[in-house]
Coordinates of C-alpha atoms in Angstrom, one line a residue:
Chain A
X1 CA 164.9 106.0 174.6
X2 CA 161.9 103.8 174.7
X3 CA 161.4 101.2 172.2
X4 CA 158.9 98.5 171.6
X5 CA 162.1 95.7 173.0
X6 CA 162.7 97.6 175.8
X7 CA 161.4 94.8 178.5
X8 CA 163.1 92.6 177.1
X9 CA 166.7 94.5 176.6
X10 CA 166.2 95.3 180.2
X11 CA 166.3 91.3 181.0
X12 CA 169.4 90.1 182.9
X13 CA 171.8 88.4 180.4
X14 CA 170.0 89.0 177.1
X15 CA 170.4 93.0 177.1
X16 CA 171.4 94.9 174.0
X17 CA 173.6 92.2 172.5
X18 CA 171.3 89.7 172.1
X19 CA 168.6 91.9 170.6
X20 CA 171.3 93.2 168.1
X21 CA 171.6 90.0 167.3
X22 CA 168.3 89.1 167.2
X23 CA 168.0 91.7 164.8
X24 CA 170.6 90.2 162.7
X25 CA 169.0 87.0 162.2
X26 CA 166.7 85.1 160.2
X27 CA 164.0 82.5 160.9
X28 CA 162.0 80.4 158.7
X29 CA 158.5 78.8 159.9
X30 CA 157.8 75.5 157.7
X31 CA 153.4 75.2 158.2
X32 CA 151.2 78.2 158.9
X33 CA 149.0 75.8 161.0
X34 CA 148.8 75.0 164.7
X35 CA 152.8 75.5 165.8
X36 CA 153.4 78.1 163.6
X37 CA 150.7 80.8 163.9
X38 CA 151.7 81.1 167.4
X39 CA 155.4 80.7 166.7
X40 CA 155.2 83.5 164.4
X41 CA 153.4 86.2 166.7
X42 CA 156.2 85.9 169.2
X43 CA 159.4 85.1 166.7
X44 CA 157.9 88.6 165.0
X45 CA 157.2 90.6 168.2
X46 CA 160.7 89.9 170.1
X47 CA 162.5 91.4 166.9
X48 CA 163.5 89.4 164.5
X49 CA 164.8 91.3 161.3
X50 CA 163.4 89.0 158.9
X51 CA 160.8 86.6 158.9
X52 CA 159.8 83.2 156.3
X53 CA 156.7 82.0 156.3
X54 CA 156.4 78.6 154.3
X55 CA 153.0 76.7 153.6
X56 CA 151.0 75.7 150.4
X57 CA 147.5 75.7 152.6
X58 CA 144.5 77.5 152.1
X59 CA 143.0 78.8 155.1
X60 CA 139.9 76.7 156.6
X61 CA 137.2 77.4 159.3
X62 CA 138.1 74.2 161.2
X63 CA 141.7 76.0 161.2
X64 CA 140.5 79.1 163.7
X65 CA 140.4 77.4 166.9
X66 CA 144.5 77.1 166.7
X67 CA 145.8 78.9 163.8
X68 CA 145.1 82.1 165.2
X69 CA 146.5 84.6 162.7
X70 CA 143.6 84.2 160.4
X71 CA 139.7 85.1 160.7
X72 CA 136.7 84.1 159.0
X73 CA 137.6 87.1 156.2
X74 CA 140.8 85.1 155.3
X75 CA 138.6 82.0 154.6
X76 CA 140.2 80.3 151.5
X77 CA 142.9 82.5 151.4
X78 CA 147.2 81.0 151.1
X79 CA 148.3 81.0 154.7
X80 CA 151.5 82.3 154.7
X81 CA 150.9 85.8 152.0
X82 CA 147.7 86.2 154.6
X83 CA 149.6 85.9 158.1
X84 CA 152.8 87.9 156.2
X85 CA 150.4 90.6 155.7
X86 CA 149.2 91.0 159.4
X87 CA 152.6 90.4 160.5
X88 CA 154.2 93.1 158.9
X89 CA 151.6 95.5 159.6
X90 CA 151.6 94.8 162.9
X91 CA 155.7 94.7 163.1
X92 CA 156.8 96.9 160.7
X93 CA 160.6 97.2 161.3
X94 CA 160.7 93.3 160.5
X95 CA 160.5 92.1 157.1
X96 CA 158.3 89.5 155.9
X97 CA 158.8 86.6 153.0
X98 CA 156.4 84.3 152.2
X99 CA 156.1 81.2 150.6
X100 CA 152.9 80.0 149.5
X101 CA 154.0 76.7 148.8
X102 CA 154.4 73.7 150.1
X103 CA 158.1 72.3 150.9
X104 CA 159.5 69.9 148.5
X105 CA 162.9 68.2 147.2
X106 CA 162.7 70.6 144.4
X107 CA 162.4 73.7 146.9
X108 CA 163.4 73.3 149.6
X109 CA 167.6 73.8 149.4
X110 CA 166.8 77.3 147.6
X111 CA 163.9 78.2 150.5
X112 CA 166.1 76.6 153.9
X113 CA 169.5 78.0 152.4
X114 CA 168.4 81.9 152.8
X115 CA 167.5 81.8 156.3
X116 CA 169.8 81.0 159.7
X117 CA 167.2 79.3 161.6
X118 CA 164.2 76.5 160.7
X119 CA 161.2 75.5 162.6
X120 CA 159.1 72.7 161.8
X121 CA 155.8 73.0 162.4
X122 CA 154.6 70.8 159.1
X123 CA 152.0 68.1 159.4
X124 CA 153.2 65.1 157.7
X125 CA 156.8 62.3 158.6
X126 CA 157.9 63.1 155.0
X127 CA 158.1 66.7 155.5
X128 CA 159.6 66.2 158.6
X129 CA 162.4 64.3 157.3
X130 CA 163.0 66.1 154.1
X131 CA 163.6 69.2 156.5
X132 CA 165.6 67.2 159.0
X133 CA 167.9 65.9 156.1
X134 CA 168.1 68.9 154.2
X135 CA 169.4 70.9 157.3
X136 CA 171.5 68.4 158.3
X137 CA 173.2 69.1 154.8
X138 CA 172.8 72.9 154.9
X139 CA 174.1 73.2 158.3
X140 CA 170.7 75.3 159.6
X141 CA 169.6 74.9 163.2
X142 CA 165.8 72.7 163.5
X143 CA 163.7 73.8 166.1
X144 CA 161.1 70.8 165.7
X145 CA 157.6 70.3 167.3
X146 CA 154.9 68.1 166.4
X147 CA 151.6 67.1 168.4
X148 CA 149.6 64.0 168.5
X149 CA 145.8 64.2 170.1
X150 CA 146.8 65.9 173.8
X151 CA 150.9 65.2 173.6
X152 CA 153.2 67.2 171.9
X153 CA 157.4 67.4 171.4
X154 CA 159.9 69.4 170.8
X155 CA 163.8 69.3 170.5
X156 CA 166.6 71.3 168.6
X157 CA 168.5 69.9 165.9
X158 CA 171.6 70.1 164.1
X159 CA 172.7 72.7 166.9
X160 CA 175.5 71.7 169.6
X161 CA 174.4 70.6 172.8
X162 CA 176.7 71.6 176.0
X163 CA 178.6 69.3 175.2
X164 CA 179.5 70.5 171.6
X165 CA 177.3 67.4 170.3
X166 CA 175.1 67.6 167.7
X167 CA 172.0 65.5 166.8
X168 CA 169.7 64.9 164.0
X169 CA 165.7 63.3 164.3
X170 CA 166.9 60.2 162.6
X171 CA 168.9 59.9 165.6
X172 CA 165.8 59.4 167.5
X173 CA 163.3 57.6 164.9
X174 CA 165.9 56.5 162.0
X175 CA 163.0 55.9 159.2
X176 CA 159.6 57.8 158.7
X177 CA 156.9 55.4 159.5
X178 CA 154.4 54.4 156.6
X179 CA 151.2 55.4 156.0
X180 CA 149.7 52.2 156.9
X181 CA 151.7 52.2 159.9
X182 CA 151.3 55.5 161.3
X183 CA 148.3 57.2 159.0
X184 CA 149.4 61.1 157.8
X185 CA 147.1 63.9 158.1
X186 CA 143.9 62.5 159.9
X187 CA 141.5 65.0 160.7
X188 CA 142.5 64.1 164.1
X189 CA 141.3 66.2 167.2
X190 CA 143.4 69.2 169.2
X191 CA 142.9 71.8 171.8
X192 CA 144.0 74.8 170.1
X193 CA 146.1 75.4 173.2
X194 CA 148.4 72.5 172.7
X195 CA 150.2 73.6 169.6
X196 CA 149.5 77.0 171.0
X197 CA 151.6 76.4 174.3
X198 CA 154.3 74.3 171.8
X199 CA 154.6 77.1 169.0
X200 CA 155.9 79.1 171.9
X201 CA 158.4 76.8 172.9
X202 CA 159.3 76.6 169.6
X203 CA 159.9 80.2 169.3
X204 CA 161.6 80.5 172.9
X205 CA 164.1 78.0 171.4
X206 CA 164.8 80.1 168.3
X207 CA 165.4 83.4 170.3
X208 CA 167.8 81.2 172.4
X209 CA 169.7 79.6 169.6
X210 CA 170.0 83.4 167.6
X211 CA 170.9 85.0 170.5
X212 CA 172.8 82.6 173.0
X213 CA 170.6 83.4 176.0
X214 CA 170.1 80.5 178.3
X215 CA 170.3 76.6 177.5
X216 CA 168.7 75.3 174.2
X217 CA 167.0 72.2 174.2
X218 CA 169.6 70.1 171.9
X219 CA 170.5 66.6 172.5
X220 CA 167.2 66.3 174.1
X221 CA 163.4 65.3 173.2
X222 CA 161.1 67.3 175.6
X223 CA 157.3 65.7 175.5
X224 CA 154.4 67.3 177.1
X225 CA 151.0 66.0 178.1
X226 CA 148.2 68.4 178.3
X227 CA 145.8 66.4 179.6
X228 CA 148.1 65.1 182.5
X229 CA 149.8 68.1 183.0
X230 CA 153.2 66.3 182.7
X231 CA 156.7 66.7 181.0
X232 CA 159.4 64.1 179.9
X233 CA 163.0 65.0 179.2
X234 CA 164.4 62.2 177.0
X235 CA 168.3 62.7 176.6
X236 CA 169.0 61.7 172.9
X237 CA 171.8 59.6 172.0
X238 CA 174.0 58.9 168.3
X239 CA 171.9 56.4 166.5
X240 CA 174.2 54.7 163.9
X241 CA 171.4 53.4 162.0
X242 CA 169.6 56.5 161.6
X243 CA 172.5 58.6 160.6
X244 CA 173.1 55.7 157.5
X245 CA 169.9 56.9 156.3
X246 CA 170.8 60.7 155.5
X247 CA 171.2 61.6 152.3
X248 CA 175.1 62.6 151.7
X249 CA 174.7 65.4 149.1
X250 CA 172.1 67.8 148.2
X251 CA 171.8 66.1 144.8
X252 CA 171.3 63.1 146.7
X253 CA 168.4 64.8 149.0
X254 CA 167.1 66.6 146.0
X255 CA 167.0 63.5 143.6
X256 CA 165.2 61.0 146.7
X257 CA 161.7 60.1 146.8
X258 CA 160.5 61.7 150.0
X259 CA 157.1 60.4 148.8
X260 CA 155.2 63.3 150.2
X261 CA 151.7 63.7 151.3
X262 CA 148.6 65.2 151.4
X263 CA 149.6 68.1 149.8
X264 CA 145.9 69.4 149.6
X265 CA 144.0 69.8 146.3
X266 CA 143.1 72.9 145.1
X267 CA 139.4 72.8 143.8
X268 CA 137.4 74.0 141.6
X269 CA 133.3 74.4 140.5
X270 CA 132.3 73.5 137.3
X271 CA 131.3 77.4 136.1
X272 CA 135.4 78.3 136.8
X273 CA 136.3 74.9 135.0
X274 CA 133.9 76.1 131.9
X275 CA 135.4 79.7 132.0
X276 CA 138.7 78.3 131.8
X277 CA 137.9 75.8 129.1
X278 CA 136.6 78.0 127.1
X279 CA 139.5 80.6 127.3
X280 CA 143.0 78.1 127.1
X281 CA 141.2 75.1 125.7
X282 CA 144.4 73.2 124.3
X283 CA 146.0 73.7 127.7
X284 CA 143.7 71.6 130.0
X285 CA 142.4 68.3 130.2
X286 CA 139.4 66.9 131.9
X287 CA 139.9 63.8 133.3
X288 CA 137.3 60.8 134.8
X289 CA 138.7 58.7 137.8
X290 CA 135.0 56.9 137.6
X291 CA 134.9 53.5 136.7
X292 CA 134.2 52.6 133.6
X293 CA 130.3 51.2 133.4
X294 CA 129.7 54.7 135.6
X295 CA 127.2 57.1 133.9
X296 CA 126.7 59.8 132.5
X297 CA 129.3 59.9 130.3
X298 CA 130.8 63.9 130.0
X299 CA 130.4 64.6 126.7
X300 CA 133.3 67.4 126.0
X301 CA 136.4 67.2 123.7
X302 CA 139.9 65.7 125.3
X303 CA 137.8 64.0 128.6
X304 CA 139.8 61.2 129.2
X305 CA 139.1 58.2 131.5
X306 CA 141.6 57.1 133.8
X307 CA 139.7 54.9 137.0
X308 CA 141.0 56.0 140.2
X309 CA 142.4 52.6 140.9
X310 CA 145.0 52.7 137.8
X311 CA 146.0 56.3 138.0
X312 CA 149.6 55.4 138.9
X313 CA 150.6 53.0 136.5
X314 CA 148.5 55.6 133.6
X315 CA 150.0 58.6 134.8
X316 CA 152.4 59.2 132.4
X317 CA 148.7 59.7 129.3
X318 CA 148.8 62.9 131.2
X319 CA 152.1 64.2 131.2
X320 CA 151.5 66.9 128.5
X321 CA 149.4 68.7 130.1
X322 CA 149.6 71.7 131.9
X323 CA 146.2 71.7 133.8
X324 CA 144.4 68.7 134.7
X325 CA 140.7 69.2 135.9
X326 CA 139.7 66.2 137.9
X327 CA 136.0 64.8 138.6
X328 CA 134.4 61.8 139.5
X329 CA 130.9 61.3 140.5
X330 CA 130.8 63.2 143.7
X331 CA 134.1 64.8 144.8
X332 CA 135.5 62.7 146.6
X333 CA 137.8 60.3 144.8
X334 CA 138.9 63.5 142.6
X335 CA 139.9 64.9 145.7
X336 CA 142.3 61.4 146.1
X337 CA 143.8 61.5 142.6
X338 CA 144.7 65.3 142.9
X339 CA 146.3 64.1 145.5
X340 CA 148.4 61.1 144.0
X341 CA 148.9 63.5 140.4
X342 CA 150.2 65.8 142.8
X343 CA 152.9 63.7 143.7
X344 CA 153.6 63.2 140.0
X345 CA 153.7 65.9 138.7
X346 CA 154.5 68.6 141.5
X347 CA 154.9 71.4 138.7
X348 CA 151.4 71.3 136.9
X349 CA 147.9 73.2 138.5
X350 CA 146.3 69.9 139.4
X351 CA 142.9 70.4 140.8
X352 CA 139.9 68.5 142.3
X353 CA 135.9 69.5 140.6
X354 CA 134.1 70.0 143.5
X355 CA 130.8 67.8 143.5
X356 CA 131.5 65.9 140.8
X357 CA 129.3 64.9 137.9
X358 CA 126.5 65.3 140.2
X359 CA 127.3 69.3 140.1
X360 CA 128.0 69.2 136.6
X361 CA 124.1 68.8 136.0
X362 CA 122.7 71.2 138.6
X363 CA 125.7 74.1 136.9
X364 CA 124.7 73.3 133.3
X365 CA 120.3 73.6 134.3
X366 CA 121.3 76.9 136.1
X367 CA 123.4 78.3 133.2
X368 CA 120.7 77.3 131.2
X369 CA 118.0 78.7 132.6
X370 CA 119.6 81.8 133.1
X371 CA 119.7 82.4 129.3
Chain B
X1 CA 149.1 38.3 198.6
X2 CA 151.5 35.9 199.9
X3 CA 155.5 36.3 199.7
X4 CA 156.0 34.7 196.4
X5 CA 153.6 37.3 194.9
X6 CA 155.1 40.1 196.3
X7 CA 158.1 38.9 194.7
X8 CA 156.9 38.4 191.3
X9 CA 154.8 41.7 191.8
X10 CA 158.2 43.4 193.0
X11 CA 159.9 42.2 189.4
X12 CA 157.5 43.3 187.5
X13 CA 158.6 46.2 185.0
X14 CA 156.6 49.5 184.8
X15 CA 156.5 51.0 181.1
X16 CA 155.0 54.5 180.3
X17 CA 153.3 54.2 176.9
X18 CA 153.4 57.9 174.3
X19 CA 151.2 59.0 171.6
X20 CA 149.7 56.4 169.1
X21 CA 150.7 53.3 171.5
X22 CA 149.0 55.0 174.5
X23 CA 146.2 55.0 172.3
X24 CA 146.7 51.4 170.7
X25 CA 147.3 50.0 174.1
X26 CA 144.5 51.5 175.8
X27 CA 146.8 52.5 178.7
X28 CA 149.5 55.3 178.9
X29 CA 150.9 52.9 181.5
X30 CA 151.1 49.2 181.8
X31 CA 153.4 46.5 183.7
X32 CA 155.5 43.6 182.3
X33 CA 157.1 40.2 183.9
X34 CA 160.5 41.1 184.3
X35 CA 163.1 40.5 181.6
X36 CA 166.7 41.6 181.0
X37 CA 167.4 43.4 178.1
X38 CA 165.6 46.1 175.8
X39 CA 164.5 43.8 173.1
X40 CA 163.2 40.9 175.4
X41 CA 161.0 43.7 176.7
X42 CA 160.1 44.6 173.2
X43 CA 159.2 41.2 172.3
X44 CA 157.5 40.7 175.6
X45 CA 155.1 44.0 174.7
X46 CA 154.1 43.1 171.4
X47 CA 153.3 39.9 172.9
X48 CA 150.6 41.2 175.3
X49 CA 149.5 44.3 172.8
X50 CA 150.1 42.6 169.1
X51 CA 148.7 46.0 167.8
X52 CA 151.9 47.7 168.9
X53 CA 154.2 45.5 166.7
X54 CA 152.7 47.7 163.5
X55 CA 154.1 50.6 165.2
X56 CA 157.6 51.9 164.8
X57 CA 158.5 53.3 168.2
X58 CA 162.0 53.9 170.0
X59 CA 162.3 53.0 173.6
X60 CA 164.3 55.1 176.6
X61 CA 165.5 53.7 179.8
X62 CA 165.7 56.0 182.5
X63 CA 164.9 59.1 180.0
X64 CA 168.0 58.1 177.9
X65 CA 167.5 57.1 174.6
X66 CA 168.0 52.6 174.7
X67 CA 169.2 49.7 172.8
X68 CA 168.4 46.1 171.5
X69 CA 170.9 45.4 174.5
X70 CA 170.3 47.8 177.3
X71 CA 169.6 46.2 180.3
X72 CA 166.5 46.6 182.1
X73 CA 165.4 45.9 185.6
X74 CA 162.4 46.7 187.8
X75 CA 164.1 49.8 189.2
X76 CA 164.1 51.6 185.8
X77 CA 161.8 53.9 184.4
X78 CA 161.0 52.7 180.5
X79 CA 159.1 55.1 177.9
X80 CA 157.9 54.0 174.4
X81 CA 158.2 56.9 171.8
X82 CA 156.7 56.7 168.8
X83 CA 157.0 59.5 166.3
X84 CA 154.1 62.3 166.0
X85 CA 153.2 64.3 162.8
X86 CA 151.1 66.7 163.6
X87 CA 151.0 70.8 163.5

């Protein structure tokens, strides 16, 4: 009988067995972005029974040139419900599960622990580690990739070599760097075809580690430079230091300060911010990350004034809040202390006002003169 | 180039620069005055790019992952690797 695995049952030394066991297996993909669109496609098409998708991101134009599940319909839009629902359709004997979140300390033992395999195709070192560390601890295989500009990597984790040796990313770079060392999440520029040809390494790996076929890539660091055209096979060794670093438990992992980043604020405009005042008002507050001489004033109930500058050490004036509505003059530093609140207080809606004070005036003349 | 340059020249220590360093050094390849060990190397780098020394980076000698100690010679191949973030 035909069926859609057929080429690939037919292949010498992966055959029946191996796509039973495909079948049998799960795979998680941490970031909807750049790795993991592509990842996906083929993780999904070669027959895996079930699928995760993980990612807290909204879909972006400046996301179509790689992330190549999504169109402009899917504009603003959570990643990983979006490319779950194109997945399925298009695969339907898999089953898809997303996660429209991003991966914390809090989540990420109960999201890692139902699935047999993880790929890491975040954006960020403190992701990177949380996931390296947490399936060190839950024993789950790490296919990891990660671009910079036109370079890219990728290895397999916590997965025996030849050899029966198994290794870990802090083996490799014991500490994430810090931000002022190493920025996070620049805007930085990539071919779309760099993650692209990655992703699929990525998801080559994972049918290799599921199935057996072939030799994974553990105990090793492949890096690839498009724009030479070259490859470099580094053979990773036991690093003392890094492995001191791990965290021994998953109390201890869940309890650490991974100090993560950039998880990107959700925004909103000022006619959503008034609907919602005016429906939950004891729920919310409005807060000012302006200085303090900076006019106009807002003039609405429980607005309180925090500058951007001494959010941190302030933080805790906000912790009864559900909802915090942030502005400043503009949009741009609100978009900063969403950011650091965040951090805070990963369980409250936290979100940005988009344009600022500046909007507030334009939104109130047009409400106005539509009376 | 007389003798004694091609001897120094021969000495001389080719190292393959990755990600953020190739791009902090200008150069995803430069050359060093010999030295023995890993971290003479090290120091000898950030020396000649000071920018680097901000960088956390691991370095591999002949494609194997190196220490403070690992010796180095002319005839080896030496990679700096610094982490990358991106998806």
């Amino acid at each position: 009988m035909q069926s859609r695995f057929e080429r690939q049952v037919n292949l010498n030394g992966f055959g029946e067995e191996a796509q039973r066991k495909l079948r049998q297996s799960s795979v998680l993909v941490i970031g909807v972005g750049g790795l993991g669109c592509p990842a996906l496609q083929y993780l999904s098409a070669a027959g895996f029974g079930r699928v995760g998708l993980a990612d807290g991101d909204r879909v972006e134009i400046s996301n179509l040139n790689r992330q190549i599940l999504f169109s402009e319909g899917d504009l603003g839009k959570p990643k990983a419900s979006t490319a779950s629902r194109l997945l399925s359709h298009i695969h339907p004997d898999s089953s898809f599960i997303a996660f429209d979140e991003f991966i914390r300390t809090k989540n990420v033992v109960p999201i890692l622990s139902g699935f047999d395999i993880i790929l890491d195709g975040s954006d960020n070192f403190e992701t990177r580690y949380l996931i390296n560390d947490a399936c060190a601890l839950l024993g789950k295989a790490l296919v990891f990739g990660a671009v910079h500009q036109s370079e890219g990597q990728i290895s397999v984790f916590h997965h025996a070599d030849e050899k029966g040796r198994i290794f870990n990313y802090r083996d490799l770079h014991p500490d994430p760097p810090s931000r002022d060392q190493i920025p996070n999440c620049q805007q930085n520029g990539v071919l779309g075809v760099l993650p692209g040809t990655l992703g699929l390494m990525m998801a080559s790996e994972a049918i290799k580690i599921a199935t057996g076929y072939g030799k994974t890539l553990a105990g090793k660091m492949l890096y690839y430079n498009l724009q030479q055209t070259s490859f470099y096979e580094l053979e990773i060794g036991q690093n003392e230091k890094g492995r001191k670093k791990m965290p021994h438990t998953i109390q201890e992992l869940e309890s650490r300060d991974y100090n993560l980043p950039c998880i990107q604020s959700k925004e909103m405009d000022w006619a959503e911010v008034l609907k919602m005042w005016i429906d939950k008002p004891k729920v919310h507050v409005i807060l000012d990350v302006r200085d303090l001489h900076e006019k106009p004033e807002l003039e609405m109930a429980a607005c309180i004034r925090i500058p951007l500058q001494f959010l941190k050490e302030q933080a805790r004036l906000l912790a009864s809040a559900d909802t915090i509505l942030i502005f400043c003059q503009s949009g741009g530093r609100s978009r900063e202390a969403a950011a650091i609140l965040n951090r805070i207080f990963p369980d409250k809606n936290i979100f940005s006002i988009k344009g600022g004070i500046d909007a507030y005036a334009k939104t109130m003349k047009i409400q106005f003169d539509e009376r | 180039m007389d003798t004694q340059d091609q001897n120094l020249k021969s000495q001389e220590i080719k190292v393959m620069a990755f990600g953020i360093l190739a791009e902090k050094m200008n150069a995803s390849e430069c050359s060093i005055p010999s030295v023995r060990t890993v971290s003479e190397l090290q120091k000898k780098i950030e020396e000649l790019y000071p920018e680097v020394s901000r960088i956390p980076y691991s370095i591999a000698v002949d494609r194997k992952l190196a220490h403070a100690d690992t010796p180095v010679s002319a005839q080896n191949e030496i990679a700096l690797l610094p982490p990358f973030s991106g998806g």
